[in-house]
Coordinates of C-alpha atoms and ligand atoms in Angstrom, one line a residue:
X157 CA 314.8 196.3 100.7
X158 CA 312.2 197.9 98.2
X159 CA 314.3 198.7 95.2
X160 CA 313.3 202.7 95.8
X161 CA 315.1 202.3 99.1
X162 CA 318.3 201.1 97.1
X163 CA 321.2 203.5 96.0
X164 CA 321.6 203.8 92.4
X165 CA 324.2 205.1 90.3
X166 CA 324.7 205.5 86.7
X167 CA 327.3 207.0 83.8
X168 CA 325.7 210.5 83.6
X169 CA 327.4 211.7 80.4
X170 CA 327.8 210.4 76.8
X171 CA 329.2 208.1 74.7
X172 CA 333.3 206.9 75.7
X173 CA 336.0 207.5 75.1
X174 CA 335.4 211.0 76.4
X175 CA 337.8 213.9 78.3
X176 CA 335.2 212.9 81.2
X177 CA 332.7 211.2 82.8
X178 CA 331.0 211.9 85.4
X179 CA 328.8 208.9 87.4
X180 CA 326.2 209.6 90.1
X181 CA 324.9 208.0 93.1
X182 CA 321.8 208.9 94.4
X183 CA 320.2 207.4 97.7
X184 CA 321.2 206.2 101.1
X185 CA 324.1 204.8 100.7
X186 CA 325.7 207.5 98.5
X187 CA 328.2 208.8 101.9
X188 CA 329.4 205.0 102.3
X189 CA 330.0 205.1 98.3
X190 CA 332.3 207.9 98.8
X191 CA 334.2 206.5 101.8
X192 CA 334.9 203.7 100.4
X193 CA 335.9 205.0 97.0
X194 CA 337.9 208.1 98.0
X195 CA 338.2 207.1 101.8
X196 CA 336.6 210.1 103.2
X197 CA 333.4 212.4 102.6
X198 CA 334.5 215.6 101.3
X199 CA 332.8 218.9 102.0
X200 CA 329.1 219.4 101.1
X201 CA 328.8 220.9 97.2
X202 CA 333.0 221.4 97.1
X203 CA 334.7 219.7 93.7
X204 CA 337.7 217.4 95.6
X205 CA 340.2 216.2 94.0
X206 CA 340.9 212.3 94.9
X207 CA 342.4 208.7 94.3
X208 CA 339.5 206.9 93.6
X209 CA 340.4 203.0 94.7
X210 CA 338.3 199.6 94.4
X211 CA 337.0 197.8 97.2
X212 CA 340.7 196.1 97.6
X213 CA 342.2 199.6 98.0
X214 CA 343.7 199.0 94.2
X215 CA 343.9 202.6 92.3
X216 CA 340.9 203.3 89.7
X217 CA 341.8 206.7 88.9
X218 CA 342.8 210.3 89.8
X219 CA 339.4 212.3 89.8
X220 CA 337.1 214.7 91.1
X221 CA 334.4 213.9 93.6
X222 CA 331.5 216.2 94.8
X223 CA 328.9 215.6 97.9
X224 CA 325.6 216.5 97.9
X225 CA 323.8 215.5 100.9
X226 CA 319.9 215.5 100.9
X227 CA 317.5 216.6 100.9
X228 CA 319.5 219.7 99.2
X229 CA 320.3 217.8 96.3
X230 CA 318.8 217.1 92.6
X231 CA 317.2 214.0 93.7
X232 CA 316.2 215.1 97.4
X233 CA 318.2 211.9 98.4
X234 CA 321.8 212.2 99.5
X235 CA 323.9 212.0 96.1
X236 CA 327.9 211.8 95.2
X237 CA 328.6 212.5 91.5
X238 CA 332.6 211.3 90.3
X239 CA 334.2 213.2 87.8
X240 CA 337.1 210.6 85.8
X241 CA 338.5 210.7 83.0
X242 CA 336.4 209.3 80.5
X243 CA 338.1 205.8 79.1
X244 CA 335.7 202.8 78.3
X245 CA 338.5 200.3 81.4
X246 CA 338.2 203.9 83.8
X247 CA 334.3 203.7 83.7
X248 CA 334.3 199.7 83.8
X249 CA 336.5 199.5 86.9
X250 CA 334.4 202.1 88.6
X251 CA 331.2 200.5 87.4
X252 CA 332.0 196.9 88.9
X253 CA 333.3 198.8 92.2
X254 CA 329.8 200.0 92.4
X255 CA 328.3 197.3 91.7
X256 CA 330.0 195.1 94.2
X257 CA 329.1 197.0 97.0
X258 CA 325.9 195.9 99.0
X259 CA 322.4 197.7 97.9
X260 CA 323.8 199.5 95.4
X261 CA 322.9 198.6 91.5
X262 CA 322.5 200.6 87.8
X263 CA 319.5 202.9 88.1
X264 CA 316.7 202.2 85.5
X265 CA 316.2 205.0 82.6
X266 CA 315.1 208.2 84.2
X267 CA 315.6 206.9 88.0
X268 CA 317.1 210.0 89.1
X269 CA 314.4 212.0 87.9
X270 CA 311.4 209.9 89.1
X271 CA 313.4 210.4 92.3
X272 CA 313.4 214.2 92.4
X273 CA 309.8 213.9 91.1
X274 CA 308.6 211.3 94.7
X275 CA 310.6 213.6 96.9
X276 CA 308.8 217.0 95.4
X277 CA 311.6 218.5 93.5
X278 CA 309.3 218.7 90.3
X279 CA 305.8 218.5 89.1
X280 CA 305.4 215.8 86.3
X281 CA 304.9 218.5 83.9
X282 CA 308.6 219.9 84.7
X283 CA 309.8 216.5 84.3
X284 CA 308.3 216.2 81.4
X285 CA 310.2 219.5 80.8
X286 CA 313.1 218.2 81.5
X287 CA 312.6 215.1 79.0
X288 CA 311.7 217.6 76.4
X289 CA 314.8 219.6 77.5
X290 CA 317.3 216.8 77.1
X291 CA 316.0 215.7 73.7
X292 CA 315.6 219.2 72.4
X293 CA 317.0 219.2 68.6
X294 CA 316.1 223.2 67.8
X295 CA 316.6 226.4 69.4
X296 CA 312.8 226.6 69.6
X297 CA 312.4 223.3 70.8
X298 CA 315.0 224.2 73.6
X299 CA 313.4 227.6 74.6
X300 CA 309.9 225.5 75.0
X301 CA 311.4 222.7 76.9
X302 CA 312.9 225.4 79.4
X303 CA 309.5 227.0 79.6
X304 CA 308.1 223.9 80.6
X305 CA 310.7 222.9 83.1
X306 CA 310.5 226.0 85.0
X307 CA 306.9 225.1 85.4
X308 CA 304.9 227.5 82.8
X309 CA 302.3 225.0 83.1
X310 CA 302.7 223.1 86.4
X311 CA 302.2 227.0 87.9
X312 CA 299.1 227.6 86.1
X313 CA 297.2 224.0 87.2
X314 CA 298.4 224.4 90.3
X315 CA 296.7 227.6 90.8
X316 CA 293.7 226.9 88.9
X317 CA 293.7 223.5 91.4
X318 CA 293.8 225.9 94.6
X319 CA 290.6 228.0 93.0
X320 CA 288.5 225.0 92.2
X321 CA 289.4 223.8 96.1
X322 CA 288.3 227.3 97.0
X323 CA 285.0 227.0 95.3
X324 CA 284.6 223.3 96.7
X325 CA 284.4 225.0 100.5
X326 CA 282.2 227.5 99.6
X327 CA 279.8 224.6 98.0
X328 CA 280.4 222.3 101.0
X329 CA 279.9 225.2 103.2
X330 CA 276.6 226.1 101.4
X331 CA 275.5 222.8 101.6
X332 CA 275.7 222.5 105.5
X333 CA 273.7 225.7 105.5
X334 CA 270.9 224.4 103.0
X335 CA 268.4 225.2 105.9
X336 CA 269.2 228.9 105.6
X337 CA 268.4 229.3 101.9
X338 CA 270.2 232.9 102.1
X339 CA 273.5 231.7 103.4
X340 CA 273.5 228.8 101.4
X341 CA 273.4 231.3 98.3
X342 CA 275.8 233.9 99.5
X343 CA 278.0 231.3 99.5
X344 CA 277.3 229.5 96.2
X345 CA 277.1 232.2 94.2
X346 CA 280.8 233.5 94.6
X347 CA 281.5 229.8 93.8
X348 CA 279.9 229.8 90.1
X349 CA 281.2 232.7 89.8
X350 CA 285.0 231.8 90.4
X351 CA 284.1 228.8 88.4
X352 CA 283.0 230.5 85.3
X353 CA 286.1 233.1 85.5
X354 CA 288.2 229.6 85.7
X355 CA 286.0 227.7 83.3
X356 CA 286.8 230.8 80.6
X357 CA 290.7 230.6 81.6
X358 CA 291.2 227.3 80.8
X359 CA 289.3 227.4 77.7
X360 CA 291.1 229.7 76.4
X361 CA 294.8 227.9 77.2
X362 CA 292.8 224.6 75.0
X363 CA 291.9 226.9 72.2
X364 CA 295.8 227.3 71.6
X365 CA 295.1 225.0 69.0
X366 CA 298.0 222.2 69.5
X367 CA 300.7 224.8 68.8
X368 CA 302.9 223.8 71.8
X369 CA 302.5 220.2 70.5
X370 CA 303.4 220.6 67.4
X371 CA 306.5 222.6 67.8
X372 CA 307.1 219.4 70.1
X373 CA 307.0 217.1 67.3
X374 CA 307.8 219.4 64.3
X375 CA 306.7 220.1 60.7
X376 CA 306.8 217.4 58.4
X377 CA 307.4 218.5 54.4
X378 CA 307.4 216.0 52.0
X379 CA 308.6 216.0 48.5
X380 CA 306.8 213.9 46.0
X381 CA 306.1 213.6 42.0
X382 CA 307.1 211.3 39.4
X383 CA 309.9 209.4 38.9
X384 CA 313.4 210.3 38.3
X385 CA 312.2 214.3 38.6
X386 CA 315.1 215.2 40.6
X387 CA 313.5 214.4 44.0
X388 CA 316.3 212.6 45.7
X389 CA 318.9 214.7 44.2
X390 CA 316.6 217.8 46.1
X391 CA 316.3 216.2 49.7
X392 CA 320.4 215.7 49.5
X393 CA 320.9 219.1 48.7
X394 CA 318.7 220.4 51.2
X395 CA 320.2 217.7 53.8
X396 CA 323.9 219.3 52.1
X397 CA 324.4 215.4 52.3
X398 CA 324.0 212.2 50.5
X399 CA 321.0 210.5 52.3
X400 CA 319.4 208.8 49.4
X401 CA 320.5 207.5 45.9
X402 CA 320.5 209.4 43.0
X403 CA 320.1 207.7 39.7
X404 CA 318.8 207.8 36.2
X405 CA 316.8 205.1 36.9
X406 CA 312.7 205.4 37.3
X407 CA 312.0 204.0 40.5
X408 CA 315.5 204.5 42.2
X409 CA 313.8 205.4 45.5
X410 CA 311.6 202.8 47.3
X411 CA 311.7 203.9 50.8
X412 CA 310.8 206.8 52.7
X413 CA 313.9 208.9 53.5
X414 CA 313.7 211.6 55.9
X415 CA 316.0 214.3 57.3
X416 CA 316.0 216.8 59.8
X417 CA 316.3 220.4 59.5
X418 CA 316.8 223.2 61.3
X419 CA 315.1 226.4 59.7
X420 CA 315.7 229.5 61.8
X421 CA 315.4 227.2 65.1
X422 CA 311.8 225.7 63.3
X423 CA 312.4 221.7 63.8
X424 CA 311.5 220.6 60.3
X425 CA 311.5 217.2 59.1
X426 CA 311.5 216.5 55.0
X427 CA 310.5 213.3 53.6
X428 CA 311.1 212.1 50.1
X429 CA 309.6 209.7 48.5
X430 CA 309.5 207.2 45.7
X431 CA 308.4 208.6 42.2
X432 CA 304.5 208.1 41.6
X433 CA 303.8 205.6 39.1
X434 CA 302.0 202.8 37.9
X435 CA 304.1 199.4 38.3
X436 CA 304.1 195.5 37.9
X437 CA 307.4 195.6 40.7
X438 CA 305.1 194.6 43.9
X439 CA 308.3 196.8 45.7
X440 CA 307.8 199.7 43.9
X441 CA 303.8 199.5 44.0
X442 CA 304.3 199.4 48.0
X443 CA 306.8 203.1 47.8
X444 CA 304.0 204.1 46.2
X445 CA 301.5 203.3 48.5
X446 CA 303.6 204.7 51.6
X447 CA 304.8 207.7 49.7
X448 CA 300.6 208.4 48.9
X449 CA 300.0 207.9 52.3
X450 CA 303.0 209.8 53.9
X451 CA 302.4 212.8 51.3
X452 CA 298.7 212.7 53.3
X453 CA 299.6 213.2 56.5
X454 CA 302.4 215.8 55.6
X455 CA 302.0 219.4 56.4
X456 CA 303.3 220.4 53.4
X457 CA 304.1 218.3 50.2
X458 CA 306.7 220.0 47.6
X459 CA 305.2 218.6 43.9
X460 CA 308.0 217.9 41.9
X461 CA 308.4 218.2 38.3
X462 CA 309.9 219.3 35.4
X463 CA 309.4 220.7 31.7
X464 CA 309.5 217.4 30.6
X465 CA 307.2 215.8 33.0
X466 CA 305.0 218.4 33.7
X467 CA 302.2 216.6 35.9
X468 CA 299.8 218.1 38.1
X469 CA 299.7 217.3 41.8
X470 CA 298.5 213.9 42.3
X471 CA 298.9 213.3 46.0
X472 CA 296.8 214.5 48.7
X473 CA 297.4 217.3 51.0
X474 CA 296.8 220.3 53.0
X475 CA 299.4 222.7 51.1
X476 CA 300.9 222.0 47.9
X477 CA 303.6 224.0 46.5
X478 CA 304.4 223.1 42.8
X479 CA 308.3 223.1 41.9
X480 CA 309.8 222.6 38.6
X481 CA 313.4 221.3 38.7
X482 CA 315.9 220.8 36.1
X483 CA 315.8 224.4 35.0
X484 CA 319.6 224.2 34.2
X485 CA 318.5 221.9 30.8
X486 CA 318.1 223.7 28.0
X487 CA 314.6 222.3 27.3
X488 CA 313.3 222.9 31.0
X489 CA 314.7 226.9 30.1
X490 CA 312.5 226.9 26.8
X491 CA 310.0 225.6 28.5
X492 CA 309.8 227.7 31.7
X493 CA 306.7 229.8 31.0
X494 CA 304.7 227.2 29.7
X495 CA 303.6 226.2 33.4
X496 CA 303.1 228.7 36.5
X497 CA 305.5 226.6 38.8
X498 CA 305.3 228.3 41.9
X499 CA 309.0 227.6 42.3
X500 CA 311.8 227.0 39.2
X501 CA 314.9 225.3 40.7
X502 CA 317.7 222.8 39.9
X503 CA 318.3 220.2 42.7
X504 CA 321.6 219.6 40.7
X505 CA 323.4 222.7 40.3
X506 CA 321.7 224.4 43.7
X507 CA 319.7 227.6 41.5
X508 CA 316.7 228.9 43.1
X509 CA 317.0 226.2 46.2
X510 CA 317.8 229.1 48.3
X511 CA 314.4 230.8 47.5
X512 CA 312.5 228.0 48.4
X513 CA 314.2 227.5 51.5
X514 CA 313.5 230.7 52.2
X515 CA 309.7 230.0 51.2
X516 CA 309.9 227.0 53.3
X517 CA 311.2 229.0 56.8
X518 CA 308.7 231.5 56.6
X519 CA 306.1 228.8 55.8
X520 CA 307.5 226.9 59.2
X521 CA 307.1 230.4 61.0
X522 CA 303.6 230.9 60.1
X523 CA 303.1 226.9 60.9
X524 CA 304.3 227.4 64.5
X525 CA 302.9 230.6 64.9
X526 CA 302.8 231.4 68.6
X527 CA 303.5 227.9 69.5
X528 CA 306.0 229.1 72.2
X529 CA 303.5 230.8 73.8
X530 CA 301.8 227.7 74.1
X531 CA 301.2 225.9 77.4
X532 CA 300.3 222.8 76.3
X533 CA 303.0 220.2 74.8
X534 CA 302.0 216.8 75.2
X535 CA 298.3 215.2 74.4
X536 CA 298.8 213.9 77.9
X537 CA 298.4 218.1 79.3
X538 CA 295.1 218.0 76.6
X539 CA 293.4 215.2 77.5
X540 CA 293.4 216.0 81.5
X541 CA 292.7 220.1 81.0
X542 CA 290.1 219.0 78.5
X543 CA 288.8 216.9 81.5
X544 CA 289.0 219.9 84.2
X545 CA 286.7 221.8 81.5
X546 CA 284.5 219.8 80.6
X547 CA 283.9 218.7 84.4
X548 CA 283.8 222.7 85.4
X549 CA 281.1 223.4 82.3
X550 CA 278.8 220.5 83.5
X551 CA 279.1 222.0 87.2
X552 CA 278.1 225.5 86.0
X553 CA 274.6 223.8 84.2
X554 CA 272.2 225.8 85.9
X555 CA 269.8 224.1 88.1
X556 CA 272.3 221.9 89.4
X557 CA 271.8 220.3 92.9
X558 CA 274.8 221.4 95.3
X559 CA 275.8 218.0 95.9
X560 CA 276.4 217.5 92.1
X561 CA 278.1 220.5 91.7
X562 CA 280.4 219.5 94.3
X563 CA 281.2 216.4 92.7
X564 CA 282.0 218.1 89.5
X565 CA 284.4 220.3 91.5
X566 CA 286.1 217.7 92.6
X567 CA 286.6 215.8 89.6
X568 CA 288.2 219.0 87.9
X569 CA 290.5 219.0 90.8
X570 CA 291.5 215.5 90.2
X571 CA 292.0 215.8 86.7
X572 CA 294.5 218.8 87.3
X573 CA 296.3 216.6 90.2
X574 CA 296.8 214.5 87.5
X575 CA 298.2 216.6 85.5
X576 CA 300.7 217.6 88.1
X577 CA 301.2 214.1 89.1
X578 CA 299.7 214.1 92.4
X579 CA 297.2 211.2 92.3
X580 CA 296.9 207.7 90.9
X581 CA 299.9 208.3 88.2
X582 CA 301.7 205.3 88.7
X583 CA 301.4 203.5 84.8
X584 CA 301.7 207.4 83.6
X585 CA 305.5 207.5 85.3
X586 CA 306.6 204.3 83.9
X587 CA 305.7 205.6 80.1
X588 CA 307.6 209.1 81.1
X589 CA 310.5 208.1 82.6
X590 CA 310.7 205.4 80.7
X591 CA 311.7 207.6 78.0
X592 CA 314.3 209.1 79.7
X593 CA 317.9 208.7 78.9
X594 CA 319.8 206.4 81.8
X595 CA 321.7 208.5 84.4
X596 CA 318.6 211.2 84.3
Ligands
GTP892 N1 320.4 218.4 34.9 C1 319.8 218.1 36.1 N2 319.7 216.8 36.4 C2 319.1 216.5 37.6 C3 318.6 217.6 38.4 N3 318.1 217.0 39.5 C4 318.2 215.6 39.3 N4 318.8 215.4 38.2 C5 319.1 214.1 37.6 O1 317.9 213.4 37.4 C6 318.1 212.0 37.6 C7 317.1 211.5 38.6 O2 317.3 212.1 39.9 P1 316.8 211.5 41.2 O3 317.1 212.5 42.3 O4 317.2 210.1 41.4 O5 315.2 211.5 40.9 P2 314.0 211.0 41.8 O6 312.9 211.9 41.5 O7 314.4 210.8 43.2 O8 313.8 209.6 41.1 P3 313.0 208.3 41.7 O9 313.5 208.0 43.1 O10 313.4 207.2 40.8 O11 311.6 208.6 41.7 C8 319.5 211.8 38.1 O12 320.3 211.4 37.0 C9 319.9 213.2 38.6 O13 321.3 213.4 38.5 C10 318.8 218.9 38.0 O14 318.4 219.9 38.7 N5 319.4 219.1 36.8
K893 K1 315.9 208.1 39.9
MG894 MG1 314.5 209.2 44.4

């Protein structure tokens, strides 16, 4: 039996103990799963309650079992989900049930969903959605995922698929009336002309500038600056927990720490970093190094000093806001006009951290711009629409024999099946579902 014909089940919900669990079964043998666990099939889509018993007939538990018979289901196949209560020995007993019965075993991660995907349920880029969806951190994040899931994109290739098709008859048709010169251009012309309209549609969903990607991955800050400048002590207030050590020590922090945050539903990740200095300590020399390099590649790098050590940037970056800290020492008061910090706080006692925060939310805003409007959230989406364009451009060069053009027409097509998952996506679904949790 090929192991897509199998029935596969899997714990559905978190980590136990829990109130509940719920388990599913999706495939062919789903009804027989149910028969012999609660001894009957209940009604289709009804919550039953049953006494859910092992192959022997010994009890497992009291629970709730639901029937969904395909292809009416999530996964198109027939599926039985079991609600029980939500103990690590419930789950077990239920699991080795399962797995003791004949062409039934675990499902991989994201089985279900690569499931619903073969039998037409979704478009990749909905289950891709869905991915996004599951491991959605932000409110943002969330809103996007849904977008995507409800097939914002999928929608638009799809139709942009059926107009290149469109165009392709009208070019094949023109080219079985190449005799008749006239024909042959009454029908090509509406073709380039559909193109070009489709050409400057597409276009304009690539010029969206990687917004929907980014808000994907989020906005990386990074706080950097000499040592023992208060930058630890800064990332654990904003974090409003100890995630790295504090000391009065140069060179406390050697690793890259970074923490989450949530600003106004903005996913925002902050980095800090060891103090920049020169050092013997082949350790510390190798913070340094990452926290140069990871300062680099952040969006936005936070240079921390203070009166003290006032020092001007000395990392790399494409924004750099300068923030003096320490301004609760009397010296760092005295002091406090003799630089233009564009920020003045104390990491220790929390002044002026709810300015920059404030600085740093609206920064995020303007960061992510109009990123939910985007369309495009993976380099996967980029890479095949780039494709479909630049395969559409080349078809519009004028001059073009027919039989080219045609060619062209079709590879945009391809590119967009791709991008839907309709042709040749086999090593693309392992890496997506891969991804997925196990018992989606
Ligand atoms: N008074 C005062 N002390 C602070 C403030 N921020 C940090 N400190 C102190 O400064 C010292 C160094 O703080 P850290 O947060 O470890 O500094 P750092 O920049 O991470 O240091 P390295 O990791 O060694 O580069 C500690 O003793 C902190 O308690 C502040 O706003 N006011
Ligand atoms: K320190
Ligand atoms: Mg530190």
């Amino acid at each position: 039996m090929h192991p897509s014909d199998q029935t596969i089940f899997a714990l559905a919900t978190g980590a136990l103990p829990s109130a509940i669990a719920i388990v599913r079964v999706s495939g062919p043998r789903a009804g027989d799963v149910l028969r012999v666990l609660t001894g009957s099939l209940p009604p289709p889509r009804r919550a039953v309650r049953c006494d859910l018993r092992d192959a022997v007939g010994e009890m497992i538990d009291d629970g709730v079992a639901l029937w969904f018979p395909g292809p009416a289901s999530a996964t198109g196949e027939d599926v039985a989900e079991l609600h029980i209560h939500g103990s690590r020995a419930v789950a077990a007993a239920l699991i080795k049930t399962l797995s003791s019965l004949q062409d039934v075993r675990p499902a991989e991660p994201g089985e279900f969903t690569r499931r619903a995907f073969e039998n037409g349920k979704l478009d990749l880029t909905e289950a891709e959605g869905l991915d996004d969806l599951i491991h959605a951190d932000t409110d943002a994040q969330r809103r996007q995922a849904l977008r995507q899931l409800r097939g914002v994109l999928g929608d638009r290739a799809r139709r942009w698929r059926d107009q290149i098709i469109e165009a392709l008859a009208l070019v094949e048709a023109g080219i079985d009336f190449s005799d008749e010169g006239d024909v042959a251009d009454e029908l090509i012309g509406p073709a380039r002309a559909k193109i070009a309209a489709l050409s400057a549609e597409i276009a304009e969903v690539l010029a969206e500038q990687g917004r929907g990607e980014r808000l994907r991955d989020g906005m990386v800050v990074a706080i950097a600056g000499p040592p023992n400048v208060g930058k630890s002590t800064l990332i654990n207030r904003l974090a409003r927990r100890e995630v790295a050590i504090v000391s009065p020590h140069a060179g406390t922090t050697r690793d890259v720490i970074e923490v989450q945050l949530d600003l106004d539903g903005y996913p925002v990740t902050v980095i800090d970093t060891a103090g920049l200095r020169d050092s013997d300590d082949p350790v510390e020399q190798e913070g340094v190094r990452r926290a140069r390099s990871r300062a680099a590649a952040a969006d936005l790098v936070l240079w921390l000093s203070t009166a003290v050590d006032l020092s001007d940037p000395d990392v790399a970056g494409p924004e750099i806001w300068r923030v003096r800290n320490k301004i609760d020492l009397a010296e760092e008061r005295a002091d406090r006009s003799l630089s233009r910090p564009d920020f003045g706080i104390s990491a220790g006692t929390g002044e002026g951290v709810a300015d920059l925060l404030r600085a740093l939310t609206r920064f995020a805003a303007q960061y992510f711009g109009a990123a939910e409007a985007g369309l495009i959230t993976r380099e996967r989406h980029r890479t095949l629409l780039a494709d479909a364009a630049a395969s559409l451009a080349r078809s519009l060069r004028p001059g073009l024999a027919e039989e080219i053009l045609a060619e062209e027409l079709r590879a945009a097509a391809h590119s967009l099946g791709r991008l839907l998952g309709r042709v040749d996506v086999e090593d693309v679904l392992g890496e997506i579902f891969g991804r997925f949790c196990i018992g989606k």
